[in-house]
PDB file of C-alpha atoms in Angstrom:
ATOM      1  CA  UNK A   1      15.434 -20.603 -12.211  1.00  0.00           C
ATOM      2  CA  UNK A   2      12.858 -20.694 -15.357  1.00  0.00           C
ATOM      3  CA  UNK A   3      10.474 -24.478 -14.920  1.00  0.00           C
ATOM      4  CA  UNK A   4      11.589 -26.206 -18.690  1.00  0.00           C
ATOM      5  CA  UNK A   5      10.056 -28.926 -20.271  1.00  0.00           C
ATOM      6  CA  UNK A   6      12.257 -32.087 -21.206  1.00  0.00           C
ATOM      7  CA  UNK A   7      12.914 -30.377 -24.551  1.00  0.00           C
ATOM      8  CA  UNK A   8      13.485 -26.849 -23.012  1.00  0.00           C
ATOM      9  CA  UNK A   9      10.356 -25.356 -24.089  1.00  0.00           C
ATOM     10  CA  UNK A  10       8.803 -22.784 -21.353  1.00  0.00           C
ATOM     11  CA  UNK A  11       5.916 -24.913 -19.191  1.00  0.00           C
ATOM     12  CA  UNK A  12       2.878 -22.979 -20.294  1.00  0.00           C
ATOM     13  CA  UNK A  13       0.337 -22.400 -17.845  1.00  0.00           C
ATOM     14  CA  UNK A  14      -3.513 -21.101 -18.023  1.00  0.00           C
ATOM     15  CA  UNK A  15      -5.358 -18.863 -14.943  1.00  0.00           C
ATOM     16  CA  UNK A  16      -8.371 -18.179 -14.578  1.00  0.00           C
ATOM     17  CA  UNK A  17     -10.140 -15.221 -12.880  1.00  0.00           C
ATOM     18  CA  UNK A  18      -7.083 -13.326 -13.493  1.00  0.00           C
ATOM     19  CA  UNK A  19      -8.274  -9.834 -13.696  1.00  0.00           C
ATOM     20  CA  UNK A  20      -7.765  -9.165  -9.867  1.00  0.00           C
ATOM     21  CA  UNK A  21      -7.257 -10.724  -6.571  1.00  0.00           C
ATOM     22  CA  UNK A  22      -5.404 -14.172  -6.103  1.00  0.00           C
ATOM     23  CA  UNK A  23      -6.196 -14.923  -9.718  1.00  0.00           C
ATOM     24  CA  UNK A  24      -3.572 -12.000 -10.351  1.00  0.00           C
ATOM     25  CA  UNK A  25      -1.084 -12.662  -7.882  1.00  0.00           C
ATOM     26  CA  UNK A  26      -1.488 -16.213  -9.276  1.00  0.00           C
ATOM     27  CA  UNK A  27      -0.513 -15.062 -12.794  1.00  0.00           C
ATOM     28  CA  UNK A  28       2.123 -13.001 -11.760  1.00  0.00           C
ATOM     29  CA  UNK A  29       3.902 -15.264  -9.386  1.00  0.00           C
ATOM     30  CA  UNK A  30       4.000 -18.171 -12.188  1.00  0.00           C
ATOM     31  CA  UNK A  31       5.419 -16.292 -14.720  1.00  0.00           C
ATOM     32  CA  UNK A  32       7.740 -14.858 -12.120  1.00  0.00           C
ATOM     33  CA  UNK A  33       8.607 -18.462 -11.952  1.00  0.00           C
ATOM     34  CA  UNK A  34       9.282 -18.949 -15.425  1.00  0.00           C
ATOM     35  CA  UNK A  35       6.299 -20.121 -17.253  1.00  0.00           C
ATOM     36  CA  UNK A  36       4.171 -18.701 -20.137  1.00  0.00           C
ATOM     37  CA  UNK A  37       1.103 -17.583 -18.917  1.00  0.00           C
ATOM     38  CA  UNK A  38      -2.190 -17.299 -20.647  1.00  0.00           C
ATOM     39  CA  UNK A  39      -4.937 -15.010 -18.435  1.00  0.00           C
ATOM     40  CA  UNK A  40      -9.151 -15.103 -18.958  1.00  0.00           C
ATOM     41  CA  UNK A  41     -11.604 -13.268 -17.470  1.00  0.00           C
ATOM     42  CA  UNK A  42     -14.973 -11.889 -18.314  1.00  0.00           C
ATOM     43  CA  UNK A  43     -15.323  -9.265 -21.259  1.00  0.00           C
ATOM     44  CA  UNK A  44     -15.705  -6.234 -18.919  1.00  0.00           C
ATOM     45  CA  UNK A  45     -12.553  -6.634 -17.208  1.00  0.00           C
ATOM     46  CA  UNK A  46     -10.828  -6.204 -20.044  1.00  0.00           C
ATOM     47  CA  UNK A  47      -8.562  -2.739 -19.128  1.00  0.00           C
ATOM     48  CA  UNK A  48      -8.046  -5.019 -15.392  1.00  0.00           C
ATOM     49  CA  UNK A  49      -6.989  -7.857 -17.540  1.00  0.00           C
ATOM     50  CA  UNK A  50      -4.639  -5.986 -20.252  1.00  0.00           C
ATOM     51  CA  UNK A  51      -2.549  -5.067 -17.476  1.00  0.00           C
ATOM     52  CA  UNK A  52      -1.939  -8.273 -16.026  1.00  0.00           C
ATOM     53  CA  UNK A  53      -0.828  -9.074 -19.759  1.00  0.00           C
ATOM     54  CA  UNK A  54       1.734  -6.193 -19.460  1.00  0.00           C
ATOM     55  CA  UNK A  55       2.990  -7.063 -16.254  1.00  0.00           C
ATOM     56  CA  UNK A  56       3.847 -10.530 -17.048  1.00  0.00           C
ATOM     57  CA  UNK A  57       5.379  -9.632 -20.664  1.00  0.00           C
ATOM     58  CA  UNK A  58       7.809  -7.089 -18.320  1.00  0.00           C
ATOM     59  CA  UNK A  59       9.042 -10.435 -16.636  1.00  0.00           C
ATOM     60  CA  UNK A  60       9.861 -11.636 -19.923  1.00  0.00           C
ATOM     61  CA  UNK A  61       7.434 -14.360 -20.497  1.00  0.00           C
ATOM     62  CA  UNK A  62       5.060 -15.194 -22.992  1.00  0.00           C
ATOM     63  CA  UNK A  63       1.429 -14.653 -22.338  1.00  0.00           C
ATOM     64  CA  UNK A  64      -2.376 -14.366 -24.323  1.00  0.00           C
ATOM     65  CA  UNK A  65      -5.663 -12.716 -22.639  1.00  0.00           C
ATOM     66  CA  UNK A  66      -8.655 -14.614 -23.524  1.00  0.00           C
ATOM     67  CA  UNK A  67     -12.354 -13.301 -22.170  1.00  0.00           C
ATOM     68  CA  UNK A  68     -14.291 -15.945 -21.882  1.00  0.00           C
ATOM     69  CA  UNK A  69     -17.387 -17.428 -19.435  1.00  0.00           C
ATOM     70  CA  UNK A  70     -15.937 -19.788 -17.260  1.00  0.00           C
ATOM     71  CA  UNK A  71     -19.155 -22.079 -17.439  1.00  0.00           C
ATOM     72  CA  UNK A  72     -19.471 -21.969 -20.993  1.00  0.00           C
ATOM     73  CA  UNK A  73     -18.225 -25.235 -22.489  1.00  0.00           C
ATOM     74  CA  UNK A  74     -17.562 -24.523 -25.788  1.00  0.00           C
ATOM     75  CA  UNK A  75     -15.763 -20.927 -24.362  1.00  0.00           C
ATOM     76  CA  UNK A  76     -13.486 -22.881 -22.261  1.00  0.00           C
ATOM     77  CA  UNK A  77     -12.588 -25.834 -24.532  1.00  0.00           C
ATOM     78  CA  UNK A  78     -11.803 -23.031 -27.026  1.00  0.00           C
ATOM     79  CA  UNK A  79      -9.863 -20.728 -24.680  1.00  0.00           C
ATOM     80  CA  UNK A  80      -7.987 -24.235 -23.689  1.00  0.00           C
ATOM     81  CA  UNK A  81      -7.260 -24.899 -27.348  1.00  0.00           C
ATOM     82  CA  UNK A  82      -6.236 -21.101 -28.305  1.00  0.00           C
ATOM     83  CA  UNK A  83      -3.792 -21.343 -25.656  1.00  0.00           C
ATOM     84  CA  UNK A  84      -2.204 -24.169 -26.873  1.00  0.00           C
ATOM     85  CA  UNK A  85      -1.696 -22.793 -30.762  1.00  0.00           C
ATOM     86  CA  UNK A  86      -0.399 -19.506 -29.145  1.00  0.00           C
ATOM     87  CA  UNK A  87       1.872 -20.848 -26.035  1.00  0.00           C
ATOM     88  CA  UNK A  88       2.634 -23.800 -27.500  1.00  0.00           C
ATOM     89  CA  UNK A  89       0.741 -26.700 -24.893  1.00  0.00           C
ATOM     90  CA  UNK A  90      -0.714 -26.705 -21.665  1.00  0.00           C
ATOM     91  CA  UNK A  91       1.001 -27.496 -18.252  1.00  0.00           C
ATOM     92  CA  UNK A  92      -0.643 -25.944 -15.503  1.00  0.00           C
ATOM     93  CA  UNK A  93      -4.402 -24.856 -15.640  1.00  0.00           C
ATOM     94  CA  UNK A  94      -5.546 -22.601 -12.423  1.00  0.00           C
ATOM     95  CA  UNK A  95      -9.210 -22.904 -12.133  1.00  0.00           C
ATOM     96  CA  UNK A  96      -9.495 -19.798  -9.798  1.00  0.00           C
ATOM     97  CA  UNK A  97     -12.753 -18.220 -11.293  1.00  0.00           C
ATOM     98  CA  UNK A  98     -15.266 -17.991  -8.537  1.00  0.00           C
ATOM     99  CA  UNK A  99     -18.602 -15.826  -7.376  1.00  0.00           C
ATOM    100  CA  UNK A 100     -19.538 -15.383  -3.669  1.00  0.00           C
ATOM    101  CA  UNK A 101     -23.199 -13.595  -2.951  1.00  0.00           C
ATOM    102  CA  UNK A 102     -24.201 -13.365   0.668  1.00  0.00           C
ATOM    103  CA  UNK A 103     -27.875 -14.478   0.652  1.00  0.00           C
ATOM    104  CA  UNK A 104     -29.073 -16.503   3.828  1.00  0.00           C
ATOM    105  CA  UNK A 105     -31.159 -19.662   3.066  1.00  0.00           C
ATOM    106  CA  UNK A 106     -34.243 -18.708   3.457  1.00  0.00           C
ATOM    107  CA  UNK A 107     -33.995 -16.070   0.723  1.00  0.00           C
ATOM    108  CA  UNK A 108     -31.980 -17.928  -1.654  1.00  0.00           C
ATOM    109  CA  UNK A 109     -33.304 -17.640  -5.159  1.00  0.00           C
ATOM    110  CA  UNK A 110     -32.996 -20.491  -8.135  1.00  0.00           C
ATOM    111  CA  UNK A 111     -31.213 -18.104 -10.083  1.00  0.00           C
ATOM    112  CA  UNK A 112     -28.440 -17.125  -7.194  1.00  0.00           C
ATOM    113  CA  UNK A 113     -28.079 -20.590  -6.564  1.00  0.00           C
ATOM    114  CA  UNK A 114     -27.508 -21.522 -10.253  1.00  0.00           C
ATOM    115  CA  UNK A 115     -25.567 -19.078 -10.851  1.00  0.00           C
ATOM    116  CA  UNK A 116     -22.976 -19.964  -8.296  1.00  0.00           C
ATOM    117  CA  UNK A 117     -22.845 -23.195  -9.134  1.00  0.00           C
ATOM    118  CA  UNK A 118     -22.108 -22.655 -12.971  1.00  0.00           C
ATOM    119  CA  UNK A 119     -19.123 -20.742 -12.155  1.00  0.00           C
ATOM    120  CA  UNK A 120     -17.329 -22.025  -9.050  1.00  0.00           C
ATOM    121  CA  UNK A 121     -18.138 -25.929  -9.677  1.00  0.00           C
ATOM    122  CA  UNK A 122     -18.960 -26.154 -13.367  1.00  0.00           C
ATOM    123  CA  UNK A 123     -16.391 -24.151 -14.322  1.00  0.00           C
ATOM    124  CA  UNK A 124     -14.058 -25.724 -12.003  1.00  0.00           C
ATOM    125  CA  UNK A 125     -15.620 -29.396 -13.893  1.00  0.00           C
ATOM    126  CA  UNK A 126     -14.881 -27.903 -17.613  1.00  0.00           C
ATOM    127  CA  UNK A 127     -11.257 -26.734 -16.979  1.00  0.00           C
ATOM    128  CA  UNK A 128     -10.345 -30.288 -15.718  1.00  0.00           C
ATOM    129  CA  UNK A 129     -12.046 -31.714 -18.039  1.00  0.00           C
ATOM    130  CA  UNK A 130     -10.539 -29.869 -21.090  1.00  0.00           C
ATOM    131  CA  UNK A 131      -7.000 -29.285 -20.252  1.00  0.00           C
ATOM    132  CA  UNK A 132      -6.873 -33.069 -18.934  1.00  0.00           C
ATOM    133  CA  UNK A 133      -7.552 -34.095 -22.349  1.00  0.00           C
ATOM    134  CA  UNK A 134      -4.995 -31.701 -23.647  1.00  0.00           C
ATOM    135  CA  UNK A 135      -2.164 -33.111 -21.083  1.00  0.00           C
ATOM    136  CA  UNK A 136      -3.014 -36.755 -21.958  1.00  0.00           C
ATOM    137  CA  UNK A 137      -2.447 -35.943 -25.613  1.00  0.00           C
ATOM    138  CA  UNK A 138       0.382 -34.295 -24.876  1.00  0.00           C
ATOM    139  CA  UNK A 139       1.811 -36.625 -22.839  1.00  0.00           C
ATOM    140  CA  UNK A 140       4.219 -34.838 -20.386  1.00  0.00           C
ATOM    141  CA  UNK A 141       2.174 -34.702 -17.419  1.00  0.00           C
ATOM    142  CA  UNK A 142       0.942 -31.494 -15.755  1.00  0.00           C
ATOM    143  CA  UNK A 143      -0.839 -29.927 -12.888  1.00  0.00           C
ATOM    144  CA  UNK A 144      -4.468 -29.429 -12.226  1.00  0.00           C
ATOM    145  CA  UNK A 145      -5.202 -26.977  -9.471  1.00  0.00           C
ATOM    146  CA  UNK A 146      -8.869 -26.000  -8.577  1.00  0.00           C
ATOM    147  CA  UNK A 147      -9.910 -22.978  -6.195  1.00  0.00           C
ATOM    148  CA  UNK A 148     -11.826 -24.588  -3.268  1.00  0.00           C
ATOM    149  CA  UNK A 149     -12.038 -22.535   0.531  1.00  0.00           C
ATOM    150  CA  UNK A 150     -12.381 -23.712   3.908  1.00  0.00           C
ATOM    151  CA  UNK A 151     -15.938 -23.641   3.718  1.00  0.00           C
ATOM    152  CA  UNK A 152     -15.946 -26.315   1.818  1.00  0.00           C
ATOM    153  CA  UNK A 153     -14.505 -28.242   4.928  1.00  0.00           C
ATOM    154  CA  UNK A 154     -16.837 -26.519   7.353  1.00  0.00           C
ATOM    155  CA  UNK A 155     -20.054 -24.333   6.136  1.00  0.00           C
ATOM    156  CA  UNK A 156     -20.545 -20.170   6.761  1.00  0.00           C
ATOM    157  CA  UNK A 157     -23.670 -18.507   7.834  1.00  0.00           C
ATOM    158  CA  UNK A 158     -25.219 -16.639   4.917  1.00  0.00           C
ATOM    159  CA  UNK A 159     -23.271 -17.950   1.996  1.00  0.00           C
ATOM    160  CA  UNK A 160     -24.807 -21.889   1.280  1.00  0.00           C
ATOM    161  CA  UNK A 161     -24.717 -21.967  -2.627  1.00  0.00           C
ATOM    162  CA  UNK A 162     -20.586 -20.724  -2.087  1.00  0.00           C
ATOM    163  CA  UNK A 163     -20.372 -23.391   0.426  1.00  0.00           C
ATOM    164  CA  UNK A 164     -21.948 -25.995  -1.368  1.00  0.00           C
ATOM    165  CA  UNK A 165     -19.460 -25.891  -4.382  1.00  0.00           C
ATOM    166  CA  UNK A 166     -16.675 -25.684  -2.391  1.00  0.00           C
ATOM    167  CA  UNK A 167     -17.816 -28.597  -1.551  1.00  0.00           C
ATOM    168  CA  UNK A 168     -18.506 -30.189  -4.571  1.00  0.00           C
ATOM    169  CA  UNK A 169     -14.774 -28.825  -6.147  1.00  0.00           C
ATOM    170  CA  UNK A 170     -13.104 -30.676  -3.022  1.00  0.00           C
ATOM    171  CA  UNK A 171     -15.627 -33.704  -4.679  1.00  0.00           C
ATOM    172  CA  UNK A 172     -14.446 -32.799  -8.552  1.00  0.00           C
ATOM    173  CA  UNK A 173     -10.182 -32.893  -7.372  1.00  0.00           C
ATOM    174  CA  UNK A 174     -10.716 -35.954  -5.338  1.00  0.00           C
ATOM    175  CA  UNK A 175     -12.273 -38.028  -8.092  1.00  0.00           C
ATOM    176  CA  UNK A 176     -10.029 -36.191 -11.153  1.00  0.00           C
ATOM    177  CA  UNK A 177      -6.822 -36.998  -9.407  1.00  0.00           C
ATOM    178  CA  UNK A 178      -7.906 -40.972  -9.007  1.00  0.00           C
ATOM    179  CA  UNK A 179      -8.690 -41.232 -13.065  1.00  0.00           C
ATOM    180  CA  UNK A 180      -5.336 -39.119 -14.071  1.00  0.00           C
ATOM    181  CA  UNK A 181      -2.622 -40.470 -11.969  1.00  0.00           C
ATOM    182  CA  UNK A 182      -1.946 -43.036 -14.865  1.00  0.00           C
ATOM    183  CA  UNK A 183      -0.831 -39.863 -16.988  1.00  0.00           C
ATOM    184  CA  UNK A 184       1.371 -37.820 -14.383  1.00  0.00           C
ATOM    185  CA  UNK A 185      -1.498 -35.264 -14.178  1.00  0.00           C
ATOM    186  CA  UNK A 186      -1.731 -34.087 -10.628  1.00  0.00           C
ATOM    187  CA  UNK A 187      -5.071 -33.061  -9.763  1.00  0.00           C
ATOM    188  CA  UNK A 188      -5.477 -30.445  -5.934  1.00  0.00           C
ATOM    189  CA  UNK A 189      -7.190 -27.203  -4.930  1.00  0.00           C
ATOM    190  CA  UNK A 190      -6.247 -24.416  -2.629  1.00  0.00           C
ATOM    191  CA  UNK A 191      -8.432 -23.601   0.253  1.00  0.00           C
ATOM    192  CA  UNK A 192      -7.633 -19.622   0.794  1.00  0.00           C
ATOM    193  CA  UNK A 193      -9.812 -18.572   3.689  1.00  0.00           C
ATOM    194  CA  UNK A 194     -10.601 -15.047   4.149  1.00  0.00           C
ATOM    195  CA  UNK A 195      -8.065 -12.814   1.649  1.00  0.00           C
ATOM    196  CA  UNK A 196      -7.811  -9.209   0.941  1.00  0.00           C
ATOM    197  CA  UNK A 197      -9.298  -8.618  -2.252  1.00  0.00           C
ATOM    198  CA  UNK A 198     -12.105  -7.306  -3.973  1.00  0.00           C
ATOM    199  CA  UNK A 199     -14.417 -10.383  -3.008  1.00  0.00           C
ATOM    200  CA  UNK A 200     -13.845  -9.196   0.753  1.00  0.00           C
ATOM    201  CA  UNK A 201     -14.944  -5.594   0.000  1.00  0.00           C
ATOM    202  CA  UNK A 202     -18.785  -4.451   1.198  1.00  0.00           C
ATOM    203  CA  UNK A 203     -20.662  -0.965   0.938  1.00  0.00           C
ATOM    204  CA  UNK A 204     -20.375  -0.512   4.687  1.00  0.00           C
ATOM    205  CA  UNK A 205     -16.280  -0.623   4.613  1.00  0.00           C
ATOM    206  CA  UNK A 206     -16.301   3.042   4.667  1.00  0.00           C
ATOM    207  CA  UNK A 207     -18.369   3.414   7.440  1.00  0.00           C
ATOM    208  CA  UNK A 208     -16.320   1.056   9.767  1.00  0.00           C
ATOM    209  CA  UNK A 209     -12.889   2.606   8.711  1.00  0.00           C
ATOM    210  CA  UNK A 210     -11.826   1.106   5.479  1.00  0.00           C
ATOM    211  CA  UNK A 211     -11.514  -2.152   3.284  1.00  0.00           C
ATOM    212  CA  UNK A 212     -11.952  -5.177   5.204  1.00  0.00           C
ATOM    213  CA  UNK A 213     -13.286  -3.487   8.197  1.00  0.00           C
ATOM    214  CA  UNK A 214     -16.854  -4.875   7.512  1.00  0.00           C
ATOM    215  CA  UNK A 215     -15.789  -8.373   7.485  1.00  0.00           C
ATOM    216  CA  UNK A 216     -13.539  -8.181  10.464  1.00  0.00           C
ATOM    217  CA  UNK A 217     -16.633  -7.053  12.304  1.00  0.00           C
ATOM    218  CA  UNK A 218     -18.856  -9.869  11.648  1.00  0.00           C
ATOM    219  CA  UNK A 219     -16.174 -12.449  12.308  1.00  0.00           C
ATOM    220  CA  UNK A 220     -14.524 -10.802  15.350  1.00  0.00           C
ATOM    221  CA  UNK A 221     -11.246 -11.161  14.155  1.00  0.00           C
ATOM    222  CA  UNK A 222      -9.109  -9.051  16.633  1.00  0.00           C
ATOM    223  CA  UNK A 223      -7.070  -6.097  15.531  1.00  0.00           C
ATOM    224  CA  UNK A 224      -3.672  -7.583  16.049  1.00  0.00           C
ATOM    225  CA  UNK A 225      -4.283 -10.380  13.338  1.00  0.00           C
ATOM    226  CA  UNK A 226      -3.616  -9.301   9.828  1.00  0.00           C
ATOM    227  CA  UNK A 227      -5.427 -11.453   7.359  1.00  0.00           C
ATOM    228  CA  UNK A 228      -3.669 -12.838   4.380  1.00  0.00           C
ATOM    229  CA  UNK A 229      -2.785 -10.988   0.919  1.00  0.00           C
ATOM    230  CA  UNK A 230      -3.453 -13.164  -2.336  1.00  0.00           C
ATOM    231  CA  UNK A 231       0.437 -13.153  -2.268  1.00  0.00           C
ATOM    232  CA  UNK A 232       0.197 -16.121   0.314  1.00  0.00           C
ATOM    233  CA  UNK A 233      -2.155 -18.046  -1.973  1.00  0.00           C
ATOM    234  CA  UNK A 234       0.062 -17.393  -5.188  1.00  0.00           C
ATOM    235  CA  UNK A 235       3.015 -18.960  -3.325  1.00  0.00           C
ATOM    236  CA  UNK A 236       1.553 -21.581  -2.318  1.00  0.00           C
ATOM    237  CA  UNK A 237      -0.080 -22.455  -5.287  1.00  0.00           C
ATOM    238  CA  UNK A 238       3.217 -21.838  -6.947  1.00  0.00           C
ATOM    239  CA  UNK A 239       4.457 -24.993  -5.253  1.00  0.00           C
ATOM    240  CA  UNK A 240       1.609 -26.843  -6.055  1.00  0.00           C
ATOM    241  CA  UNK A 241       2.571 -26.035  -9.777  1.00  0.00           C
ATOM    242  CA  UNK A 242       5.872 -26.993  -9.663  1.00  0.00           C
ATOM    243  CA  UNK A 243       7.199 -30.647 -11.034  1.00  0.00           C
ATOM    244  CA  UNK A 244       8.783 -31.811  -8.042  1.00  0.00           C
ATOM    245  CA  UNK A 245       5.247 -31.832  -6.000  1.00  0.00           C
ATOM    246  CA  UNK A 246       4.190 -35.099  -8.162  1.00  0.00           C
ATOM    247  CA  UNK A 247       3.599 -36.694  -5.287  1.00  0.00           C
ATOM    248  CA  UNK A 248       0.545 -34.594  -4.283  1.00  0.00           C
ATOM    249  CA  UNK A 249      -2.700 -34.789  -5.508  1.00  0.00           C
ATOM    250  CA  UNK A 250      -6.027 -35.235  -4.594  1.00  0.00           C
ATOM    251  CA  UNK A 251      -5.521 -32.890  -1.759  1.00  0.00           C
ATOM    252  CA  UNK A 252      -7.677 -29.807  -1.588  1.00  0.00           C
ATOM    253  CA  UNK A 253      -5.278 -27.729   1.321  1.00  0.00           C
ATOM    254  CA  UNK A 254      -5.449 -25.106   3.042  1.00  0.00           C
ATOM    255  CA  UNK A 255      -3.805 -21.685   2.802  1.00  0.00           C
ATOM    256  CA  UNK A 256      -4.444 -20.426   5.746  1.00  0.00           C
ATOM    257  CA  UNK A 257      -3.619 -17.576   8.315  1.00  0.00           C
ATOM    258  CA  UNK A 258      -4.290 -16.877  12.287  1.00  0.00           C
ATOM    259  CA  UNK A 259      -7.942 -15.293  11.817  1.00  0.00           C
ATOM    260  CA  UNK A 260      -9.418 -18.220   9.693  1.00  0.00           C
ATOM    261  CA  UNK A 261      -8.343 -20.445  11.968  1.00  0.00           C
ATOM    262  CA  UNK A 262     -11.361 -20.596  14.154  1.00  0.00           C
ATOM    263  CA  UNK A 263     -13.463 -21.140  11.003  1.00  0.00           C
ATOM    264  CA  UNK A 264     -11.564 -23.492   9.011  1.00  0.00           C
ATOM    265  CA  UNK A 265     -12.333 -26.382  11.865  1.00  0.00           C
ATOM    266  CA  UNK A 266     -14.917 -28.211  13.562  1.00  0.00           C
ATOM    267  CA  UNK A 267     -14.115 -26.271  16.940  1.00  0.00           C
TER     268      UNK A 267
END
């Protein structure tokens, strides 16, 4: 059954990162659930991006690709604002957007580091920020929902600027959801651990007998476990989305399957 507003206008929703990947499946699965979906990326994923567009227009919703820098302020308030004159408002906002380089700590460079912080907690910051002041001024509520990972609950060899805004997003949700419970604005991220996409691919993958092979090296994850499919995170966050889950916020949560297990804890 389509999600309606009070006045049975479509719930409009706004993903970003949503080129490839969990972004995607995101995308998909909400207008699969009856919202209008509007979908950004960068510029040169436009072709990846135009067929997301036609995918969700075959379910019958409404939908807008934008291609815009994620930590750009004035790119996001206006890709916030542009999907509001086409859709018609704002009711969910998916800040999935997110960069991972592998670069141990002794070699990490100023740039590497700043660069991973403008997209996965900046941008994270501006999308809250901006659609938040779009949902208070509409006034019907809505639902935040930040991309996090379970290394922001426990830290990775190799990866510290990644970890550190996962971090800092679980940091950004906490706080966000405190200032807009007044307004029925739900604020929580979604902790995917390790997921089949593009982000898990490495030159080696070939070598070791295919995509994903590289990674399930270095971790040891045994041969019997099949790691999750962005599918799990869209349903998930699907939930997360929904009206009914009101009562949840300020939870950053884990999406999580047998081989991250080890990882995603203290143990």
């Amino acid at each position: 059954m389509s999600e309606k507003t009070i006045d049975s206008a479509p719930r409009v929703a706004l993903v970003t990162g949503a080129a490839q990947g969990i972004g995607k499946a995101i995308a998909l699965r909400l207008a699969e659930d009856g919202l209008d979906v509007a979908v950004l990326d960068l510029p040169q994923k436009r072709d990846q991006l135009e067929a997301v567009v036609e995918a969700i227009k075959a379910k019958g919703r409404g939908t807008v690709a934008l291609y815009v820098d994620v930590s750009s302020e004035p790119e996001i308030e206006a890709a916030i604002q542009g999907t509001v004159d086409r859709l018609g408002g704002l009711d969910v906002i998916v800040a999935n957007a997110a960069i991972c380089e592998v670069m141990p700590i002794v070699d990490l460079t100023v740039e590497s580091f700043d660069k991973t912080v403008a997209v996965n907690a900046r941008g994270v910051m501006l999308a809250i920020k901006h659609a938040a002041r779009h949902m208070i001024a509409q006034g019907r509520g809505g639902r935040i929902i930040g991309t996090a990972g379970t290394y922001g609950y426990a830290g990775l060899l190799h990866v510290p600027a990644y970890t550190a805004t996962k971090f800092a997003v679980r940091g950004l949700v906490q706080s966000a959801a405190l200032e807009l419970r007044g307004h029925d604005i739900t604020v929580n991220g979604y902790c995917p651990g390790i997921i089949m996409t593009d982000m898990t691919s490495f030159p080696d993958d070939e070598a070791n007998g295919g995509h994903g092979t590289t990674l399930r090296k270095h971790f040891e994850i045994p041969p019997d476990i099949k790691p999750a499919t962005p599918d799990v995170v869209a349903s998930f966050v699907s939930y997360i989305a929904k009206p009914e889950s009101r009562y949840i916020t300020g939870e950053c949560m884990i999406c999580i399957s047998p081989c991250n297990y080890r990882m995603a804890t203290y143990e």
